[in-house]
JSON list of C-alpha atoms in Angstrom, two decimals:
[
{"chain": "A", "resi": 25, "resn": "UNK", "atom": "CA", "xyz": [11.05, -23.93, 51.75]},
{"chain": "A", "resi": 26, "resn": "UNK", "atom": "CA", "xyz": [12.91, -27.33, 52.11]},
{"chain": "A", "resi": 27, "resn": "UNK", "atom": "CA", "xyz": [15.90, -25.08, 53.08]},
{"chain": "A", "resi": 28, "resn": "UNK", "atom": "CA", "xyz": [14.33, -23.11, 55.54]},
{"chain": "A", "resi": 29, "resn": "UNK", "atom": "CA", "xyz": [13.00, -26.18, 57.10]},
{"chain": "A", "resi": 30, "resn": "UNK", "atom": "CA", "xyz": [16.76, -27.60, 57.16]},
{"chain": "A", "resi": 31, "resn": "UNK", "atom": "CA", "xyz": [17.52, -24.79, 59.41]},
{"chain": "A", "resi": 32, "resn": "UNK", "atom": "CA", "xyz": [15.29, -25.22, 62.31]},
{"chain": "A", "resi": 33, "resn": "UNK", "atom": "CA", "xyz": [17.66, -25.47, 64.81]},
{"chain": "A", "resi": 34, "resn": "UNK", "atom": "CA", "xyz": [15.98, -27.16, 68.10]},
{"chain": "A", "resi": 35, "resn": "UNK", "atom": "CA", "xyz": [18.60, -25.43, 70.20]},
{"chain": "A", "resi": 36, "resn": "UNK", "atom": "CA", "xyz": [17.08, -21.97, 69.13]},
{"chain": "A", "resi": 37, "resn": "UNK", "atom": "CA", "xyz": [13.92, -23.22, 69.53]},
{"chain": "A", "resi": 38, "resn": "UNK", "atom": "CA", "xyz": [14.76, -24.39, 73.25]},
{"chain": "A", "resi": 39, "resn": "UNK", "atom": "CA", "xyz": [15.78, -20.70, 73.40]},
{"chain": "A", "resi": 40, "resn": "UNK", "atom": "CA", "xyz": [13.20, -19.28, 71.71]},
{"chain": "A", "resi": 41, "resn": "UNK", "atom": "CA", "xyz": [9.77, -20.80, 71.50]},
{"chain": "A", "resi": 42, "resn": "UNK", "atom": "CA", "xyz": [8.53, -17.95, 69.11]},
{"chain": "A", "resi": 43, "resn": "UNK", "atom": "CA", "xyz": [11.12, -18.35, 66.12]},
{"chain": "A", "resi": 44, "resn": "UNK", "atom": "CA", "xyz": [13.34, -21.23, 66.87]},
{"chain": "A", "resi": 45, "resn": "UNK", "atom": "CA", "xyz": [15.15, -20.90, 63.25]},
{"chain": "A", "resi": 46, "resn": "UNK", "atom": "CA", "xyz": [19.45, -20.51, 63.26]},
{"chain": "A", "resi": 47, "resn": "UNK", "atom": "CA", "xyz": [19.38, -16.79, 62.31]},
{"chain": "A", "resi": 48, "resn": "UNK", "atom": "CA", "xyz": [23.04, -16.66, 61.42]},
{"chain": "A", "resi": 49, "resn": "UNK", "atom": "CA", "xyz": [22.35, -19.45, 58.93]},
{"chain": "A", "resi": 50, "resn": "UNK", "atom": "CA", "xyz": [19.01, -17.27, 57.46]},
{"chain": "A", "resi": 51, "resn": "UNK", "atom": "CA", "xyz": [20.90, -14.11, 56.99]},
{"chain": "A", "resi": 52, "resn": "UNK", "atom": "CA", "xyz": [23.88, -16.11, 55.48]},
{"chain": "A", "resi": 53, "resn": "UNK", "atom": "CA", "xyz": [20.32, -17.72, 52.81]},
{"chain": "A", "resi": 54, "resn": "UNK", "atom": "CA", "xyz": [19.60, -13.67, 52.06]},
{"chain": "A", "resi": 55, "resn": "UNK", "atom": "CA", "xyz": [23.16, -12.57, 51.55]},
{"chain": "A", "resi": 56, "resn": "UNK", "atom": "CA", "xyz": [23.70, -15.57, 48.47]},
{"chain": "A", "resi": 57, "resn": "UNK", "atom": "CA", "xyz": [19.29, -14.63, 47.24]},
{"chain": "A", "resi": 58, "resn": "UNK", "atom": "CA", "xyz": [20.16, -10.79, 47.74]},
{"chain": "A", "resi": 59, "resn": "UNK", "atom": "CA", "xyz": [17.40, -8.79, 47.10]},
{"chain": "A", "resi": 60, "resn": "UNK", "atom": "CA", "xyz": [14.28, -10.04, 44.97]},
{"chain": "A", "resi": 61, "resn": "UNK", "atom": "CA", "xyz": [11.19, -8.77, 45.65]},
{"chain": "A", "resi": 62, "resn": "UNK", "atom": "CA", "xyz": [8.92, -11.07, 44.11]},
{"chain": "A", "resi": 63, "resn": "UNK", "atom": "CA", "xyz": [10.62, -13.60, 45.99]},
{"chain": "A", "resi": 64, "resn": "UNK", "atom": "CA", "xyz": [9.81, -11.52, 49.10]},
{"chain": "A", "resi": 65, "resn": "UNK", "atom": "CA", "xyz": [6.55, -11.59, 48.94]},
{"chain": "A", "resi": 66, "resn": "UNK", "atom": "CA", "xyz": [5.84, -15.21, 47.81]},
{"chain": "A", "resi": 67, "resn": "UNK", "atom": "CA", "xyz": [7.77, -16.03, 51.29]},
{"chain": "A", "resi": 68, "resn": "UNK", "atom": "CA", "xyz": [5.52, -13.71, 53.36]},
{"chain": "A", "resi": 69, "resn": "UNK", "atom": "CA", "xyz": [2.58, -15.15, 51.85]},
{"chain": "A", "resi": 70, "resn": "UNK", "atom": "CA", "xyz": [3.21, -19.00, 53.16]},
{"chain": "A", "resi": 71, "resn": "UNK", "atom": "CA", "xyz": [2.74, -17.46, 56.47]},
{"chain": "A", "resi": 72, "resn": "UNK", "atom": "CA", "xyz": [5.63, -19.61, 57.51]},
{"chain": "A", "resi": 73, "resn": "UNK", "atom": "CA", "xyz": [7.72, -17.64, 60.44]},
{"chain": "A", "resi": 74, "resn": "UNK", "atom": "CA", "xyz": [11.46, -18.68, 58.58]},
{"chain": "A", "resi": 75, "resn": "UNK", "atom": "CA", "xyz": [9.87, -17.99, 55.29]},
{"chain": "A", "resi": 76, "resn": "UNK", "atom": "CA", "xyz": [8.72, -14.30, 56.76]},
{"chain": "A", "resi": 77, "resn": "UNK", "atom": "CA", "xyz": [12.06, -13.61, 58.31]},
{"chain": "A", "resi": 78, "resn": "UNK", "atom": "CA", "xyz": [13.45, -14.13, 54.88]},
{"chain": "A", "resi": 79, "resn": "UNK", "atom": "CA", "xyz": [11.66, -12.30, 52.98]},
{"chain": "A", "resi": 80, "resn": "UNK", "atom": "CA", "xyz": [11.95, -9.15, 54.88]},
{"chain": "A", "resi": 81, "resn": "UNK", "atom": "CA", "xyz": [15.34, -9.88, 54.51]},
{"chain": "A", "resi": 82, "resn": "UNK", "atom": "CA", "xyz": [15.59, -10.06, 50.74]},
{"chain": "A", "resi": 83, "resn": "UNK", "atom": "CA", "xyz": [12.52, -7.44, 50.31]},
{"chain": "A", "resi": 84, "resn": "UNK", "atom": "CA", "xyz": [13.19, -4.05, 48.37]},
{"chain": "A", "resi": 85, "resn": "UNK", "atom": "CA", "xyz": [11.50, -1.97, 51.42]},
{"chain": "A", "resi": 86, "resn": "UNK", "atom": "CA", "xyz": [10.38, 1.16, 49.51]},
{"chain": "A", "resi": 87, "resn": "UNK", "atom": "CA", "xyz": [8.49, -1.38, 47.53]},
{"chain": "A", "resi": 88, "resn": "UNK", "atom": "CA", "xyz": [5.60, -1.97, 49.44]},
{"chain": "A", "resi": 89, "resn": "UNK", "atom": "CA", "xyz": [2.55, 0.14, 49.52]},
{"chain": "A", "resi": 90, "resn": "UNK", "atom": "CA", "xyz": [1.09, 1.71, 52.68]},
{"chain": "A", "resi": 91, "resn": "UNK", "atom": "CA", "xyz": [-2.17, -0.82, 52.92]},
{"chain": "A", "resi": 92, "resn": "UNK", "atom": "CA", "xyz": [0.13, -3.53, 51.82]},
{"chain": "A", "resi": 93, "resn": "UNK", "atom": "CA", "xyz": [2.22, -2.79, 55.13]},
{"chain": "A", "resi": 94, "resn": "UNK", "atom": "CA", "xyz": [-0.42, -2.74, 57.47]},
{"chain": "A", "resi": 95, "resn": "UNK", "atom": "CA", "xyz": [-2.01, -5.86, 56.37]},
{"chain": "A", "resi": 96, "resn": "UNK", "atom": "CA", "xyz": [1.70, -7.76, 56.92]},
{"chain": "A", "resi": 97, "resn": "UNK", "atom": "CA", "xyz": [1.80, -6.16, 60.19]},
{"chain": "A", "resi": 98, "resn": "UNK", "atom": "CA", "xyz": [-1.55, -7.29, 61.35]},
{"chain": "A", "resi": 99, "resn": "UNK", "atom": "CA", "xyz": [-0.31, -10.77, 59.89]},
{"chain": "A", "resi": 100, "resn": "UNK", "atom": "CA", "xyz": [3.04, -10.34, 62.03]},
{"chain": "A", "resi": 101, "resn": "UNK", "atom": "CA", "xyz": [1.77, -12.29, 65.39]},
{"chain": "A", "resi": 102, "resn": "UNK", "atom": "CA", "xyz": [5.34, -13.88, 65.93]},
{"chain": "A", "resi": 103, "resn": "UNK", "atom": "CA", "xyz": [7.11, -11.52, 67.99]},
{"chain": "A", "resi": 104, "resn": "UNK", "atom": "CA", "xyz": [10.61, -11.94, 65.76]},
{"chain": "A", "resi": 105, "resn": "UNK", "atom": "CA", "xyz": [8.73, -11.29, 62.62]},
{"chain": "A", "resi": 106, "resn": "UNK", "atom": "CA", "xyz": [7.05, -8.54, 63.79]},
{"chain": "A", "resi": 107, "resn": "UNK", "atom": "CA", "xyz": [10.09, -6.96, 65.05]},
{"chain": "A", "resi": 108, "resn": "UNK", "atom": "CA", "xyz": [12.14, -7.43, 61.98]},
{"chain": "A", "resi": 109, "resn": "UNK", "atom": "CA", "xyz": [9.47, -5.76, 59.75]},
{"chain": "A", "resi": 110, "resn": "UNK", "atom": "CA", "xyz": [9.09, -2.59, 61.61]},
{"chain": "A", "resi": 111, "resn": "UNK", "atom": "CA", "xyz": [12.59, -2.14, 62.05]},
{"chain": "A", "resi": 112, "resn": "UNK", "atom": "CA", "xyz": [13.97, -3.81, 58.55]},
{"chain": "A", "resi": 113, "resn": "UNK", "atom": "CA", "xyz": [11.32, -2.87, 56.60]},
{"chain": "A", "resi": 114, "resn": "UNK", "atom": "CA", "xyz": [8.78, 0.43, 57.80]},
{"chain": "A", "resi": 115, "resn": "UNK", "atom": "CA", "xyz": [11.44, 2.37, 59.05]},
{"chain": "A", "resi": 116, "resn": "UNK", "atom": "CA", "xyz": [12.82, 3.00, 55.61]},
{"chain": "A", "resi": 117, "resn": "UNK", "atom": "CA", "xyz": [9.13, 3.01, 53.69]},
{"chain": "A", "resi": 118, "resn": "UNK", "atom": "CA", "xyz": [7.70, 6.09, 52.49]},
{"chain": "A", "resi": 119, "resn": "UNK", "atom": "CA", "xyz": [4.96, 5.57, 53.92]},
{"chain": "A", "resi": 120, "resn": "UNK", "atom": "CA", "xyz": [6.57, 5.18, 57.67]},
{"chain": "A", "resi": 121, "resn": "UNK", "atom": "CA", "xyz": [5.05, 8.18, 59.21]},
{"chain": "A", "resi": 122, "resn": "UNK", "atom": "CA", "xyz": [1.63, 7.87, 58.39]},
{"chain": "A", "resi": 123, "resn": "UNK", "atom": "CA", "xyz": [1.62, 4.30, 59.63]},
{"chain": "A", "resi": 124, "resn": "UNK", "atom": "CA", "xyz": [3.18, 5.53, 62.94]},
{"chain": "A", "resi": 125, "resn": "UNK", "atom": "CA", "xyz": [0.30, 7.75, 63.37]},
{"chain": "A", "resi": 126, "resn": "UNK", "atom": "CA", "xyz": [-1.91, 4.78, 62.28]},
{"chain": "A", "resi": 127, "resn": "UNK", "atom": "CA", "xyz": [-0.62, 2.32, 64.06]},
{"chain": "A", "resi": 128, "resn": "UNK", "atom": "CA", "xyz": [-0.21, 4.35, 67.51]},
{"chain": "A", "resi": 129, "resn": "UNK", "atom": "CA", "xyz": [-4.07, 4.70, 67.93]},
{"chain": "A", "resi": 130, "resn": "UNK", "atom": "CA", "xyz": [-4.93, 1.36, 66.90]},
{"chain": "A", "resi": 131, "resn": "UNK", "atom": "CA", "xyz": [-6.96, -1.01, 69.42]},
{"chain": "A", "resi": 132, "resn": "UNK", "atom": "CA", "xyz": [-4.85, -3.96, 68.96]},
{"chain": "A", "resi": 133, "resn": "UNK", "atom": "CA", "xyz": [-2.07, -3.26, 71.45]},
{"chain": "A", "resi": 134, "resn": "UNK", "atom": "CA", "xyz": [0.46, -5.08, 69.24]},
{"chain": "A", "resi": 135, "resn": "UNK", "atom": "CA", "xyz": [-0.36, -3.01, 66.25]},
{"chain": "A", "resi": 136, "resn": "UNK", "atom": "CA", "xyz": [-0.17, -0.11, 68.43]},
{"chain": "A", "resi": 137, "resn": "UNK", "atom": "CA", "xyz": [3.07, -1.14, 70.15]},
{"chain": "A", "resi": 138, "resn": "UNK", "atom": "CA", "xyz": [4.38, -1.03, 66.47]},
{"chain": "A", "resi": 139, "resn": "UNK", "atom": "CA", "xyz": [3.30, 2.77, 66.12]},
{"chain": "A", "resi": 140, "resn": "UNK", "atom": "CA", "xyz": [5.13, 3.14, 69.62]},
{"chain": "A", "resi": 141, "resn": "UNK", "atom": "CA", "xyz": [8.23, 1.80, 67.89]},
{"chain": "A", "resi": 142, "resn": "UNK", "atom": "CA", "xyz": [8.11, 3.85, 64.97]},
{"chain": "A", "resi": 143, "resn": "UNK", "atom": "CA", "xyz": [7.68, 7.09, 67.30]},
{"chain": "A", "resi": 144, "resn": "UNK", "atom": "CA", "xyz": [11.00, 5.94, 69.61]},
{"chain": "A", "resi": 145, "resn": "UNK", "atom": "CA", "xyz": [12.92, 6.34, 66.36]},
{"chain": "A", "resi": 146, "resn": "UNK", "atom": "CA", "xyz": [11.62, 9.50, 65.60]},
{"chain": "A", "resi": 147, "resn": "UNK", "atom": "CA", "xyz": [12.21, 10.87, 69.35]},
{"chain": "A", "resi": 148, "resn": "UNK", "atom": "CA", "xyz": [15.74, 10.11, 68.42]},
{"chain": "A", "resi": 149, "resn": "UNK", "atom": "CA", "xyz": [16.74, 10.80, 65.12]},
{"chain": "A", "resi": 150, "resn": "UNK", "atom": "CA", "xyz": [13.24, 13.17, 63.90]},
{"chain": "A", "resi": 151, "resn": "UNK", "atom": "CA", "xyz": [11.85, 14.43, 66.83]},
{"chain": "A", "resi": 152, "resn": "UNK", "atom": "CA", "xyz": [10.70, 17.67, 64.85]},
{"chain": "A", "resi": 153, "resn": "UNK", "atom": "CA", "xyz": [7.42, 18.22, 65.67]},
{"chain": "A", "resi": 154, "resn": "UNK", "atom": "CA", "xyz": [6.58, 15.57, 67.96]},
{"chain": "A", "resi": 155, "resn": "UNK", "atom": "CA", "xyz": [4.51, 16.59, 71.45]},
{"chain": "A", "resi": 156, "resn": "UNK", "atom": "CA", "xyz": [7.48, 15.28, 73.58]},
{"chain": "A", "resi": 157, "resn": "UNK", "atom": "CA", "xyz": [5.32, 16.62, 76.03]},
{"chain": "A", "resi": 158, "resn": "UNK", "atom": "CA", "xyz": [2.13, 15.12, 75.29]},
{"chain": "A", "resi": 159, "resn": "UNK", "atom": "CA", "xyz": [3.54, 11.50, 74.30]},
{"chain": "A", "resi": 160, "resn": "UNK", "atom": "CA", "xyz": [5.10, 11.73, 78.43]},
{"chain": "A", "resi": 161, "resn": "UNK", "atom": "CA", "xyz": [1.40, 12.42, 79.43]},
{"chain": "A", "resi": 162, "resn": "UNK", "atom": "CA", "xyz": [0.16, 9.28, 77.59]},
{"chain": "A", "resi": 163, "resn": "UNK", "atom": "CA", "xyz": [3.03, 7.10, 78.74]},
{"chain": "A", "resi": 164, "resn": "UNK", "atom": "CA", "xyz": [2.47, 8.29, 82.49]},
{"chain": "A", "resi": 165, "resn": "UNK", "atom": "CA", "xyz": [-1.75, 7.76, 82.12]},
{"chain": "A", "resi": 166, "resn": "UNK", "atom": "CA", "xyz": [-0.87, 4.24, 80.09]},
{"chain": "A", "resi": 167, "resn": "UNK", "atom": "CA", "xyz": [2.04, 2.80, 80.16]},
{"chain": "A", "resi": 168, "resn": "UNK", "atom": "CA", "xyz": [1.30, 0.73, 83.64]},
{"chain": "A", "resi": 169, "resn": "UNK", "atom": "CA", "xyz": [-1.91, -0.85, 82.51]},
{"chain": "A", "resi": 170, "resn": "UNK", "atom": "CA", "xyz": [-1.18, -1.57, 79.14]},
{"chain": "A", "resi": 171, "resn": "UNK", "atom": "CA", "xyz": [-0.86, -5.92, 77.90]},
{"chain": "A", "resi": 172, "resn": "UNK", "atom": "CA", "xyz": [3.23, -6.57, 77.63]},
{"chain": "A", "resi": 173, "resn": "UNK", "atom": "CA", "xyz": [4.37, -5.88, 74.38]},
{"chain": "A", "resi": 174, "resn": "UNK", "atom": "CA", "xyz": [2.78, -2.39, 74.19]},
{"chain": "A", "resi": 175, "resn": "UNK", "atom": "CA", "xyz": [3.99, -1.67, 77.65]},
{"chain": "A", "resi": 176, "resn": "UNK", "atom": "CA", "xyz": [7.51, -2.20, 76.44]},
{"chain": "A", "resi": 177, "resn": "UNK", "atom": "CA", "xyz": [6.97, -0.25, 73.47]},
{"chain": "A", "resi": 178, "resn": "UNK", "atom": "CA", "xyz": [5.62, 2.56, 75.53]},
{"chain": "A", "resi": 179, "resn": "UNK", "atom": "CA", "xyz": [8.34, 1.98, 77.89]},
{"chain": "A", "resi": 180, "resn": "UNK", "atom": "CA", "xyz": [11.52, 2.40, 75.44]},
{"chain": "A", "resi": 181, "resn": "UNK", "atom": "CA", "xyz": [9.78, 5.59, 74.14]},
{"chain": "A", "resi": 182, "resn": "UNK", "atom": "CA", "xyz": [10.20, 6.82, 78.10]},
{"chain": "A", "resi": 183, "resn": "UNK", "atom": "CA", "xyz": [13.91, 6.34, 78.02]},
{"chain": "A", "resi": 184, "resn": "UNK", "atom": "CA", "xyz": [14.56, 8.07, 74.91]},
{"chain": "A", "resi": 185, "resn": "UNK", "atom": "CA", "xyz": [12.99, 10.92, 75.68]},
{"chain": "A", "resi": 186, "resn": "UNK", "atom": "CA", "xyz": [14.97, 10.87, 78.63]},
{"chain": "A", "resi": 187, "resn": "UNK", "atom": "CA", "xyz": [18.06, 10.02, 77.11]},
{"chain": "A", "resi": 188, "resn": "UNK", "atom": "CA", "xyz": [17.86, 12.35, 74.04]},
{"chain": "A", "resi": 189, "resn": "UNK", "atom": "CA", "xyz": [15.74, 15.25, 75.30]},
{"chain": "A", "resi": 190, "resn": "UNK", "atom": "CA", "xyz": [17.70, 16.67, 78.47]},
{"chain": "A", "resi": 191, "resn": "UNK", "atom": "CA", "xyz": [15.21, 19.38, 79.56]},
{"chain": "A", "resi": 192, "resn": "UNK", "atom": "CA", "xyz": [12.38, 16.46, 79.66]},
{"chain": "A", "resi": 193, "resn": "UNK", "atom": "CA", "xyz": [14.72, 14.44, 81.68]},
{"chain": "A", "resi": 194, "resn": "UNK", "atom": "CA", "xyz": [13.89, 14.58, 85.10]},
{"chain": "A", "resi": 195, "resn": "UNK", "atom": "CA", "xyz": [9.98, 14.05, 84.23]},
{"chain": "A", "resi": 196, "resn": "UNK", "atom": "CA", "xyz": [11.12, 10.88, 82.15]},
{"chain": "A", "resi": 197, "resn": "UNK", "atom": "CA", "xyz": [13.01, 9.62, 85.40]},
{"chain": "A", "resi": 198, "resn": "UNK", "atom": "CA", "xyz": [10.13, 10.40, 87.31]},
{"chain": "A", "resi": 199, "resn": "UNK", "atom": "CA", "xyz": [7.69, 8.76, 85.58]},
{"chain": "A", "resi": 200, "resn": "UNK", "atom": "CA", "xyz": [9.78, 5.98, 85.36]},
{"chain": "A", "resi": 201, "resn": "UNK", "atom": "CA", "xyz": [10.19, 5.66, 88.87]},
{"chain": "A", "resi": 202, "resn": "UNK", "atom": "CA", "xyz": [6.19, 6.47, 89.83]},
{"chain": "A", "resi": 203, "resn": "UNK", "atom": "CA", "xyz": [5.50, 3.44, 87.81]},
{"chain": "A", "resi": 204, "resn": "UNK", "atom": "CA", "xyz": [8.10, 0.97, 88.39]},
{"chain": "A", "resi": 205, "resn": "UNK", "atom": "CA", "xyz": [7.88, -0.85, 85.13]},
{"chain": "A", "resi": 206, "resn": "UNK", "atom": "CA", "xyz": [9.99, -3.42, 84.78]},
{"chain": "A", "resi": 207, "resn": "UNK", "atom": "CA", "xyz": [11.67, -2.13, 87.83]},
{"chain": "A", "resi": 208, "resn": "UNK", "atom": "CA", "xyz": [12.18, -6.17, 88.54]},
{"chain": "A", "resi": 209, "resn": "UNK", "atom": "CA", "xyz": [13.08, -7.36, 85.11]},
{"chain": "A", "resi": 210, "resn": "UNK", "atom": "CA", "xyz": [16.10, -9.94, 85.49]},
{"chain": "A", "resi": 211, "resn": "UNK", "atom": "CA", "xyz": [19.01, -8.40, 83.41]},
{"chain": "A", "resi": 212, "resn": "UNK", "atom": "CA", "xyz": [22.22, -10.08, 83.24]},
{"chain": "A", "resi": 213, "resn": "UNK", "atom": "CA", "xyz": [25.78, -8.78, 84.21]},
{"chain": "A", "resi": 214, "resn": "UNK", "atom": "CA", "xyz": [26.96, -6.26, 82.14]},
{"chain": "A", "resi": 215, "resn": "UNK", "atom": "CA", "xyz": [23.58, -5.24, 80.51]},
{"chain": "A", "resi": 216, "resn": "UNK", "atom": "CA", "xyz": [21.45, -2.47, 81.17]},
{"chain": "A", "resi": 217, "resn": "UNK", "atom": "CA", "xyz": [18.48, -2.42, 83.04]},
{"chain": "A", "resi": 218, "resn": "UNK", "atom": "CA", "xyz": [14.96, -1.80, 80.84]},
{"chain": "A", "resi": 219, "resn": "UNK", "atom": "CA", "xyz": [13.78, -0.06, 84.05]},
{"chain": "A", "resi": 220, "resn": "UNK", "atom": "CA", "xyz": [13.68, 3.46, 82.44]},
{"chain": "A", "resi": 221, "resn": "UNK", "atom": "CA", "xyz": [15.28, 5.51, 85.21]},
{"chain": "A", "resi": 222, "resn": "UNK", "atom": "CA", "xyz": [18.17, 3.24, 85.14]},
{"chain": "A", "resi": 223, "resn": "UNK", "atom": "CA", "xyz": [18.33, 2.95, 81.68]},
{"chain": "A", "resi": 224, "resn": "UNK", "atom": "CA", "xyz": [18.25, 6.78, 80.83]},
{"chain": "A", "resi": 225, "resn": "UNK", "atom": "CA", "xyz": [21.32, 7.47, 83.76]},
{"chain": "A", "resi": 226, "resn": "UNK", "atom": "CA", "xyz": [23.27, 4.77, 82.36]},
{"chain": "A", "resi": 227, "resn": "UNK", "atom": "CA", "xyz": [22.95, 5.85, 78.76]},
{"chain": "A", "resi": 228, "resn": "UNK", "atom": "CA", "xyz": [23.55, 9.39, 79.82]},
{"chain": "A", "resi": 229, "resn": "UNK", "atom": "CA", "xyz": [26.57, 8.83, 81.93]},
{"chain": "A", "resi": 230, "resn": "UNK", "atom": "CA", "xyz": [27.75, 6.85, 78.13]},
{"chain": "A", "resi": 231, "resn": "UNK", "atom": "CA", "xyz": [27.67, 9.75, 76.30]},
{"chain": "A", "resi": 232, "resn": "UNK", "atom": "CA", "xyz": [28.90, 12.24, 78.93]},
{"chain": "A", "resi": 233, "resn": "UNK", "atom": "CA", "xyz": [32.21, 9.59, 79.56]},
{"chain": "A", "resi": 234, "resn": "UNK", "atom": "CA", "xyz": [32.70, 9.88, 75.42]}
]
């Protein structure tokens, strides 16, 4: 812990309110731990954001049972560490797809942006029986209302249907453009805009020019 407190870094913190930790200096802390589980969970359990990055960092993540998941992700209220754990840690759990189904229905609009998350991968690398169909209906009847984080879930879903799914293209682009989400978001030169019609053309027009 008196390591992890050596790395605050108050330029990352200037950066980012939410973490403000030197990442390349945490994940260079996990490569010389490697993986311990015990360790892992100790970590999580301090509640301390570094300490939580960490751990998911050195965590086996086929370890951890399903209830044990959900209760770190209800824990998970920094945006970094919430990240890191779906995408370090569920993603490669056993226990991944129930949660997704869990998770999408929730109440809590974080947990349920999580679920969101979990069915974006899917759309691209599993989208075997998934209602492509049905999850554009929700997106178009939710997505605009819905609190920020489950918006942008919701929205990154709506591209990669789009980009992945060509004959559910044009509705993806459409929907996208009925509801101008994050049609304004500021996105610096050379990046691609998180408004979903852009996004999806852009990404297309990528894989076409390979």
């Amino acid at each position: 812990m008196a390591e992890l407190a050596a790395l605050e870094d108050p330029r990352a913190r200037e950066v980012n309110e939410k973490h403000g930790v030197n990442l390349s200096k945490l994940r260079a802390v996990a490569k010389r731990l490697k993986t311990q589980q015990e360790l892992a969970r100790q970590l999580w359990e301090t509640g301390e954001t570094a300490a939580r990055l960490l751990s998911i960092l050195i965590c086996r993540p086929k370890a951890f049972e399903r209830g044990e998941l959900d209760v770190m992700l209800r824990e998970a209220r920094t945006p970094k560490v919430h990240d890191w754990l779906v995408n370090y840690v569920v993603k490669k759990n056993p226990h991944a797809e129930e949660l997704r189904q869990a998770w999408s229905a929730d109440p809590d609009p974080v947990v349920a942006s999580a679920g969101w998350a979990l069915t974006t991968e899917r759309v691209a690398k599993k989208p075997e029986g998934l209602d492509l169909a049905g999850l554009l209906d929700v997106i178009d009847a939710e997505m605009k209302e819905a609190p920020d984080r489950l918006q942008w879930a919701m929205n990154h879903c709506l591209a990669q249907i789009g980009i992945e799914h060509a004959e559910h293209r044009s509705r993806a682009i459409d929907i996208g453009e009925r509801l101008e989400v994050l049609k304004d978001y500021p996105t610096p030169p050379n990046c691609t805009s998180p408004f979903a019609p852009l996004w999806i053309n852009e990404m297309v027009r990528r894989q076409l020019a390979t």
